[in-house]
Coordinates of C-alpha atoms and ligand atoms in Angstrom, one line a residue:
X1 CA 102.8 129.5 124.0
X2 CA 106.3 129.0 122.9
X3 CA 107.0 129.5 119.1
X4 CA 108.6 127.3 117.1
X5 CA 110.5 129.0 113.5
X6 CA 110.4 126.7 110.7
X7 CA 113.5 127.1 108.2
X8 CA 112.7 128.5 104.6
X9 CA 113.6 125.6 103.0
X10 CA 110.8 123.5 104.0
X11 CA 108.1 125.9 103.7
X12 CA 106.7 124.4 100.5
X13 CA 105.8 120.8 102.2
X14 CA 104.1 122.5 105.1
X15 CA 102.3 124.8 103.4
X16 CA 101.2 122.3 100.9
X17 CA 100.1 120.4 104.0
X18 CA 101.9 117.8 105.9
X19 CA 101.6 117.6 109.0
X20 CA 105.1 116.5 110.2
X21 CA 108.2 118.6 111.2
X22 CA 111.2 117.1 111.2
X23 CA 113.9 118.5 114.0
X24 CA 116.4 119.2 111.0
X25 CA 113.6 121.1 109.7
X26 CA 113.4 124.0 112.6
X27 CA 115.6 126.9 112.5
X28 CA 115.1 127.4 116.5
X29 CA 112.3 127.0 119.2
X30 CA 112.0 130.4 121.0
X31 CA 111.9 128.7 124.7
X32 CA 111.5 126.6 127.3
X33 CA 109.7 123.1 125.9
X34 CA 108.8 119.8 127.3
X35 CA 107.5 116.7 126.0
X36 CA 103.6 117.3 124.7
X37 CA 103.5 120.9 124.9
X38 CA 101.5 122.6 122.2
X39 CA 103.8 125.3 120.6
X40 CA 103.2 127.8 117.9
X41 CA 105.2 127.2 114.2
X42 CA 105.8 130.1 112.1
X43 CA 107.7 130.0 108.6
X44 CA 111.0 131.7 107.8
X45 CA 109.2 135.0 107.5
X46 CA 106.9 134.8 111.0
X47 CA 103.6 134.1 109.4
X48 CA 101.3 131.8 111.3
X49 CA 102.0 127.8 110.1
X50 CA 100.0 125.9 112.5
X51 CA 99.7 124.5 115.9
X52 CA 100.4 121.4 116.9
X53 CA 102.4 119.0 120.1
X54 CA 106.0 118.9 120.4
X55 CA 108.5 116.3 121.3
X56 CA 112.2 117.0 121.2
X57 CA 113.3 113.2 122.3
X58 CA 111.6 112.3 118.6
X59 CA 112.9 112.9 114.8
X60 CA 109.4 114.5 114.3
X61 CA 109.9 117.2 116.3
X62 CA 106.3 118.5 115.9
X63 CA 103.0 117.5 114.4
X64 CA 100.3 119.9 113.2
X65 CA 97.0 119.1 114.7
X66 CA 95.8 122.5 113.4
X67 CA 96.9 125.2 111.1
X68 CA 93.1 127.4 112.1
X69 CA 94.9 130.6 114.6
X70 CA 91.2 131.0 116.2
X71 CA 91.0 127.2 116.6
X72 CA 92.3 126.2 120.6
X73 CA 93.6 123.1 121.4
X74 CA 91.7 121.5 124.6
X75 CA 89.4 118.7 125.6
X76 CA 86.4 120.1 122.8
X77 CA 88.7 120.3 119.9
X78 CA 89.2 116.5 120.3
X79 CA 85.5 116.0 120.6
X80 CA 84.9 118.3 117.4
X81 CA 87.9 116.3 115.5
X82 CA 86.1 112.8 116.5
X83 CA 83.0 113.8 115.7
X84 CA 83.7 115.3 112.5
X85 CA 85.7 111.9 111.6
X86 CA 82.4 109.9 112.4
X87 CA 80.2 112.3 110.4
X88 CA 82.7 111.4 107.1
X89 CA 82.2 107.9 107.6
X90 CA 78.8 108.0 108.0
X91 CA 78.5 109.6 104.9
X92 CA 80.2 107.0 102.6
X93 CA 78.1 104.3 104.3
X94 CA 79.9 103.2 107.1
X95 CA 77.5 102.0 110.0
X96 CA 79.1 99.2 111.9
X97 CA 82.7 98.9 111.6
X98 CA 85.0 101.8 110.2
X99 CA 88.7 103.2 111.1
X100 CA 87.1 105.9 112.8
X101 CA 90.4 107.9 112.8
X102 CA 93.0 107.5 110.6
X103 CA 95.6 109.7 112.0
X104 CA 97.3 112.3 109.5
X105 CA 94.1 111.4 107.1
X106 CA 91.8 113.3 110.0
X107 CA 94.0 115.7 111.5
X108 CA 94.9 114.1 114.2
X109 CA 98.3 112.8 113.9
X110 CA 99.7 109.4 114.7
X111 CA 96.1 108.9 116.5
X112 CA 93.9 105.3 115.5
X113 CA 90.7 104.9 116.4
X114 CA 89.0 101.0 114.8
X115 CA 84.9 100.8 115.7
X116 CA 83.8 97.7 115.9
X117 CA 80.2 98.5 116.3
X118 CA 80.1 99.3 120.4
X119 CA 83.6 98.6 120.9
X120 CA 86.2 100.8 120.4
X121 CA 90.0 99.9 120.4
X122 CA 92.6 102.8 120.0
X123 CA 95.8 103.8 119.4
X124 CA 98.3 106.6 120.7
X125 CA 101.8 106.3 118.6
X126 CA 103.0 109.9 119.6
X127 CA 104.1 111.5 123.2
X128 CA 101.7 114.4 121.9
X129 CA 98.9 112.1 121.5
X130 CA 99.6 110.2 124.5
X131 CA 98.4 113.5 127.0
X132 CA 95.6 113.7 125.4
X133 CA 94.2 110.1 125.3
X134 CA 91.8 111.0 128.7
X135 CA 90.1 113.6 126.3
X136 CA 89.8 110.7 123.6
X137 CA 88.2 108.5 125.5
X138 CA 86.0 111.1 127.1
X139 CA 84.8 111.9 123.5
X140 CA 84.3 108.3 122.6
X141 CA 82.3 108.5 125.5
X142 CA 79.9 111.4 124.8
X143 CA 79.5 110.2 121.1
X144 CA 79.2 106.8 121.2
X145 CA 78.4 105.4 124.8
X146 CA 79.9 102.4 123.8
X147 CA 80.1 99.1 125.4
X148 CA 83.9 99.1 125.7
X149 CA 86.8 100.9 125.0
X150 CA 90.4 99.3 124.9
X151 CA 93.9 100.5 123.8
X152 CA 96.4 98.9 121.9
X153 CA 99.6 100.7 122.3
X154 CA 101.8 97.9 122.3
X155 CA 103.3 99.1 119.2
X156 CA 107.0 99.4 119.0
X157 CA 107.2 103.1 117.2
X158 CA 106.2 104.5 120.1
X159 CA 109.1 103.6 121.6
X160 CA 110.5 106.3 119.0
X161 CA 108.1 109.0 121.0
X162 CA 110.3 107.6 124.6
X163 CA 106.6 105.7 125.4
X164 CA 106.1 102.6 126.8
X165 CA 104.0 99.7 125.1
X166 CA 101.1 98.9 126.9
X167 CA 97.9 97.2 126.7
X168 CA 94.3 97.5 128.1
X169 CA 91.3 98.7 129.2
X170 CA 90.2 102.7 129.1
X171 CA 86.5 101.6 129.9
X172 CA 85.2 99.3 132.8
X173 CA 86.5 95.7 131.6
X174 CA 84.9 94.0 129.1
X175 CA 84.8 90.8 127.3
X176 CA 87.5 91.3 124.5
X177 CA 86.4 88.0 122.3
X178 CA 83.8 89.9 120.0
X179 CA 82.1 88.9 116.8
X180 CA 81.4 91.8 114.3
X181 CA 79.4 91.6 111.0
X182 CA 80.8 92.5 107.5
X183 CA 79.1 92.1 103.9
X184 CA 76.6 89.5 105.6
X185 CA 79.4 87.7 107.3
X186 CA 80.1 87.4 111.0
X187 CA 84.1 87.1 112.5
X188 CA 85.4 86.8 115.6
X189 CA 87.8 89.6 116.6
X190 CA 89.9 88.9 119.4
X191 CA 90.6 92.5 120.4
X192 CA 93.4 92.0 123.3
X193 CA 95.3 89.4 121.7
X194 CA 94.8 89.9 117.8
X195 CA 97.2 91.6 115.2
X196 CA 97.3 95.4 115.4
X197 CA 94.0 96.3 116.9
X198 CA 92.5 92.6 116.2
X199 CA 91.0 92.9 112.7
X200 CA 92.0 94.1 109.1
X201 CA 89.6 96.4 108.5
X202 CA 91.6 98.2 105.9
X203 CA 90.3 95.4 103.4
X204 CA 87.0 95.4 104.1
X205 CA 86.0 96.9 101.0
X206 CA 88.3 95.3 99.1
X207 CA 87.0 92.1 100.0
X208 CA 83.7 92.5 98.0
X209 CA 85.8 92.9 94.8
X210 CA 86.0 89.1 94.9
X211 CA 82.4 88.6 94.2
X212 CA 82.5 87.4 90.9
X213 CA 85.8 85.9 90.2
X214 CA 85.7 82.9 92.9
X215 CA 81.8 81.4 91.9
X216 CA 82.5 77.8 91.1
X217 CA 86.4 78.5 92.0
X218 CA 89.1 76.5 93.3
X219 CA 90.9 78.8 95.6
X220 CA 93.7 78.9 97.4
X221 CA 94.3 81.6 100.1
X222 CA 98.1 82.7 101.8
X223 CA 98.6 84.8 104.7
X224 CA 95.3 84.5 105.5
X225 CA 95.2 85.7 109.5
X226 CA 91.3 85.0 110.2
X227 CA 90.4 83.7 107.1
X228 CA 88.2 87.1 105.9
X229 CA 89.1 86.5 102.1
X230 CA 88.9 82.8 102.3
X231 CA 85.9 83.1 104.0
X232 CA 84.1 85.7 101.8
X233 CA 85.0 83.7 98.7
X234 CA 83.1 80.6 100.0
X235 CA 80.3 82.6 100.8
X236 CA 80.4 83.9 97.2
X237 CA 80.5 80.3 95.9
X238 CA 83.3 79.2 95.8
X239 CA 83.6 75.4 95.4
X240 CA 86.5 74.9 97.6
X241 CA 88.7 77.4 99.5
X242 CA 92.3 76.4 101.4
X243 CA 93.9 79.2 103.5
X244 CA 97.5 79.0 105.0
X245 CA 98.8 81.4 107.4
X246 CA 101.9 80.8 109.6
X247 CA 100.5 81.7 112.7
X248 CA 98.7 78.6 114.7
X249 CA 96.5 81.4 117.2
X250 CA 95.2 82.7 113.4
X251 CA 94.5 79.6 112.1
X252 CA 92.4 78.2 114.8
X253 CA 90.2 81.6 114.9
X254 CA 90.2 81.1 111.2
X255 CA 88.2 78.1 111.3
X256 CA 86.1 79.1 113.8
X257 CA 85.0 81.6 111.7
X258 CA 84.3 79.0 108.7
X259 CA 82.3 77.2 111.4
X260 CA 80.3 80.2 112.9
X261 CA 79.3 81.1 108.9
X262 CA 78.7 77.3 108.2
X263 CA 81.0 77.3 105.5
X264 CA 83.5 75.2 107.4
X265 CA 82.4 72.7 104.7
X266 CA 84.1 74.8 101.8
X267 CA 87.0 76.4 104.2
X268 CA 89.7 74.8 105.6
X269 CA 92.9 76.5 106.8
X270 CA 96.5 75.2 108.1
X271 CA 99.4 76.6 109.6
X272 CA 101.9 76.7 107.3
X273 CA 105.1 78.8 105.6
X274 CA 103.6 80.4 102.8
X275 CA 106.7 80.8 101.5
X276 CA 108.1 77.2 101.2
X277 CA 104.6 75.7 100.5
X278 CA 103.9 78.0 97.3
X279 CA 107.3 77.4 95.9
X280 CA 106.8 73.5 96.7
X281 CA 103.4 73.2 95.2
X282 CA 104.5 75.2 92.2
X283 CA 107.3 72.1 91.7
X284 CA 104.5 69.9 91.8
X285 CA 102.5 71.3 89.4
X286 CA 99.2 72.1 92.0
X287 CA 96.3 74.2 90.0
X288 CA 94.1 76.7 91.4
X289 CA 91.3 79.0 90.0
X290 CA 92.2 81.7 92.1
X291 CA 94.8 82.7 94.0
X292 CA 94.9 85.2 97.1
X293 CA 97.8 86.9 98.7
X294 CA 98.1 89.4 101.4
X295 CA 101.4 89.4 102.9
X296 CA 102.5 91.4 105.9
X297 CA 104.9 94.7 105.2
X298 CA 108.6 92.7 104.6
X299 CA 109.8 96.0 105.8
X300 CA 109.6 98.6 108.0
X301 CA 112.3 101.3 107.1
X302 CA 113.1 103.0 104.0
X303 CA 116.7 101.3 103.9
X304 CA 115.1 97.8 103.3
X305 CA 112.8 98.8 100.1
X306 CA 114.8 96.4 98.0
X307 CA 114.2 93.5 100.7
X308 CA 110.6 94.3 100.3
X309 CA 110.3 94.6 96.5
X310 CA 112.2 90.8 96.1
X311 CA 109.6 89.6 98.9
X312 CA 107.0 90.9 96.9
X313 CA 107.8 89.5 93.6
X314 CA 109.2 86.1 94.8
X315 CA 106.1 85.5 96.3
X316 CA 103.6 86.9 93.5
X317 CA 105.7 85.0 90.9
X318 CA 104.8 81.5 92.8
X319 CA 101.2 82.8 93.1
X320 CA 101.2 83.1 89.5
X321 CA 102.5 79.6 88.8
X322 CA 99.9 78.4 90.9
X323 CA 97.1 80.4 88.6
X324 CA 95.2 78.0 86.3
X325 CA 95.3 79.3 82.5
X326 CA 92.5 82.1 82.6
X327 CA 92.3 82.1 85.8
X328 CA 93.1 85.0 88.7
X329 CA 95.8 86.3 91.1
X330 CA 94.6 88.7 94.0
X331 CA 97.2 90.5 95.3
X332 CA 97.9 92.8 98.2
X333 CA 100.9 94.7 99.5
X334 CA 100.0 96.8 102.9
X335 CA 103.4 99.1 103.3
X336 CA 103.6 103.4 102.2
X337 CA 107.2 102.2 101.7
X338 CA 106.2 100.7 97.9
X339 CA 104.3 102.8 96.6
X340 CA 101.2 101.8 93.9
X341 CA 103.4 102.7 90.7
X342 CA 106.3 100.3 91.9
X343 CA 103.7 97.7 93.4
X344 CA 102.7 97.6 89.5
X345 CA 105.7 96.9 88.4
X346 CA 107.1 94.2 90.7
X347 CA 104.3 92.2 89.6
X348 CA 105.1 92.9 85.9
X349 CA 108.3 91.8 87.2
X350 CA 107.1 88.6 88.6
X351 CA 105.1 87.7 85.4
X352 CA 107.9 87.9 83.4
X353 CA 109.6 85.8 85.0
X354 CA 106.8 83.5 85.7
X355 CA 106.5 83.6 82.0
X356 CA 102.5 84.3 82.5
X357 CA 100.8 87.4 81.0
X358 CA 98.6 89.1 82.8
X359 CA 95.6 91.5 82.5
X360 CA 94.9 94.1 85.0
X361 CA 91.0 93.8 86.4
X362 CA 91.0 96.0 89.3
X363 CA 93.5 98.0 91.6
X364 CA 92.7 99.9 94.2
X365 CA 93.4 101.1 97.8
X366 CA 92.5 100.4 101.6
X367 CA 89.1 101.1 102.4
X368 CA 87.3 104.9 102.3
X369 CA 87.1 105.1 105.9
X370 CA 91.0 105.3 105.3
X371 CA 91.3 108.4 102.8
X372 CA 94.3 108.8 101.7
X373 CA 95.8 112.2 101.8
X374 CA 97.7 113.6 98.7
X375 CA 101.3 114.1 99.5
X376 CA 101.3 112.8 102.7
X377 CA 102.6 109.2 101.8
X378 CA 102.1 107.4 104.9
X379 CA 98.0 107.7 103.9
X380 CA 98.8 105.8 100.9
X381 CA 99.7 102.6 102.3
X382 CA 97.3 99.9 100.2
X383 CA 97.4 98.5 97.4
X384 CA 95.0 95.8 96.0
X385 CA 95.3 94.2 93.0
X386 CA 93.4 91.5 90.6
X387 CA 94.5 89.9 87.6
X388 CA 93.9 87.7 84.8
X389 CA 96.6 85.2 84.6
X390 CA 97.5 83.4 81.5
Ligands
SAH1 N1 94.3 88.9 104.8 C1 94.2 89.2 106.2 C2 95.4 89.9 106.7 C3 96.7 89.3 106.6 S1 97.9 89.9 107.6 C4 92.9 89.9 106.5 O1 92.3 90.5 105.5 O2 92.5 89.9 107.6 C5 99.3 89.0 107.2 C6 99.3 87.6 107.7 O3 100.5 86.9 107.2 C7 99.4 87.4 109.2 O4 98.3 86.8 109.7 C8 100.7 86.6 109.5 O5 100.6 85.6 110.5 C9 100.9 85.9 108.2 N2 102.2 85.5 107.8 C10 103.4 86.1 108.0 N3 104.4 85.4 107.4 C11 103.9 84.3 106.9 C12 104.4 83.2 106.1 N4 105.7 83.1 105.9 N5 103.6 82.2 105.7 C13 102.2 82.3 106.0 N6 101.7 83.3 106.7 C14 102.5 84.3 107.1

């Protein structure tokens, strides 16, 4: 197995635990390499760092997938990984759906795995995880003998990794329209033609925190995709719930999942610009009890933070003008680039100059089955936030 020597000066971050090696980051690989080939990593000083897949066409030049020197990496050490992943979900309560792998969270870099009960729909966003996706499935298989397996690798970063994006089925074919069950609720998940890998499950816990808050409410929903929030806040009692999202496909599968709950009374969504129509209504002086915002990431690279942040506030500031006096803002931001401390403070920033205070009532994360990995910031991605607004 070639060996691959780390420099000294980055000793501290892989010992500490991250799983990522940057090509700047290795002082020289002792051989031959191609694309996918597991290699050995040693620090400055020789000592045993890890094992992982290598890829010298990407800026991560390797990724850990184990740092165990009796532990091999083959067809069974997938298996063992997966399994292991299920195990912790079943543990925090998890039966149903979960993000059955969460990548660096689960030791198995840039790998995804969402369960939808039987149906599992996957992801493969290195070259290194890529070789091994036969294995994957063939442990999805053994565990679960599920009803359908389906990948959704048409993600752009793996063009990064020199991979094509693709779509489709690693299981005999299967119909992709599903309906799951969450909190009591059913939703339609369109697996092949959805966002990411067709539902949000990152909020699924999240969703329950609206419980109280929306009985009797007035609410008023933006970037609402298939209407989860909305449709979670009618079936705690809301009085009436309007959702907006800018894409027609979500809309339509948003009311179809008012209808299949029969809370299509109470729900109603539109396709609309979030962005114009909050800033519009604000002008006009529209109320709300509650107001719910989960925008997509306004960036995807480091160099655009600052684009991001003023998306962020612009948009939480004409949530907050919205906001009845007394009444609540929920608030979401789903990118590792803005992290929870300056999340916080953009929509400090916002209030101020919304001229509203505000008082914090809850902030948290993505869901459990996505743990979050200390120091490894791409794990901390989430952030959910309610507050009083006066
Ligand atoms: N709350 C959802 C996830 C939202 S994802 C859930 O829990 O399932 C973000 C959504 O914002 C996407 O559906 C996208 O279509 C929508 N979106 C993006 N830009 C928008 C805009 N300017 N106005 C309204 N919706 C927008």
């Amino acid at each position: 197995m070639v060996k691959v020597y780390l420099k000294k000066k980055i000793t501290p971050r892989i010992a500490g635990g991250h799983p990522w090696i940057f090509r700047n980051e290795v002082d020289r690989v002792a051989g031959e390499v191609k694309a996918g080939d597991i290699v050995e990593v040693s620090y400055s000083d020789g000592k045993f760092a890890g094992r992982g897949y290598i890829n010298p066409q990407s800026q991560i030049l390797v990724r850990l997938l184990t740092r165990n020197r009796q532990e091999v990496i083959d067809e069974q050490f997938f298996h063992d990984r997966i399994a292991r992943a299920w195990l912790y979900r079943q543990k925090l309560g998890y039966v149903e759906n979960c993000r059955l792998v969460f990548g660096e969270a689960d030791e198995l870099p840039a790998l995804v795995i969402d369960k939808f009960n039987d149906y599992f729909v996957l992801q493969t966003l290195s070259f290194g995880m890529e070789c091994w996706k036969p294995a994957i499935v063939q442990a999805l298989q053994s565990i679960f003998s599920p009803k359908g397996i389906y990948e959704r690798n048409d993600v752009p970063v793996r063009e990064l990794e020199g991979l094509k994006q693709q779509k489709g089925f690693l299981s005999a074919p299967f119909d992709t329209s599903i309906i799951i069950n969450e909190n009591g609720l059913k939703f339609h998940v369109d697996i092949e033609n959805g966002q990411k890998t067709g539902y949000f499950l990152d909020q699924q816990d999240n969703r329950r925190a609206i419980q109280h808050i929306v009985k009797g409410a007035d609410v008023l929903g933006a970037f609402t995709y298939t209407g989860t929030f909305e449709i979670h806040a009618a079936h705690y009692g809301a009085k009436s719930v309007l959702g907006l999202d800018i894409s027609e496909n979500a809309v339509a599968q948003a009311n179809r999942n008012a209808a299949l709950n029969g809370l299509d009374n109470i729900c109603r969504f539109e396709a609309m610009n979030a962005f114009d129509v909050l800033k519009q209504w604000g002008k006009e002086g529209r109320q709300y009890d509650v107001v719910m915002l989960d925008p997509p990431a306004f960036t995807k690279s480091r160099e655009q933070i600052q684009k991001a942040i003023t998306g962020y506030k612009e948009i939480n500031l004409r949530g907050m003008k919205l906001v009845k006096n007394g009444g609540f803002l929920v608030t979401s931001s789903c990118t590792n680039l803005v992290q929870p401390d300056l999340f916080l403070q953009t929509i400090e920033m916002a209030a101020k100059d919304a001229r509203k205070k505000i008082r914090q009532v809850t902030f948290q994360a993505q869901a459990s089955d996505h743990p979050i990995i200390w120091g490894v910031e791409n794990t901390n991605y989430l952030k959910f936030l309610i507050v009083e607004v006066s």
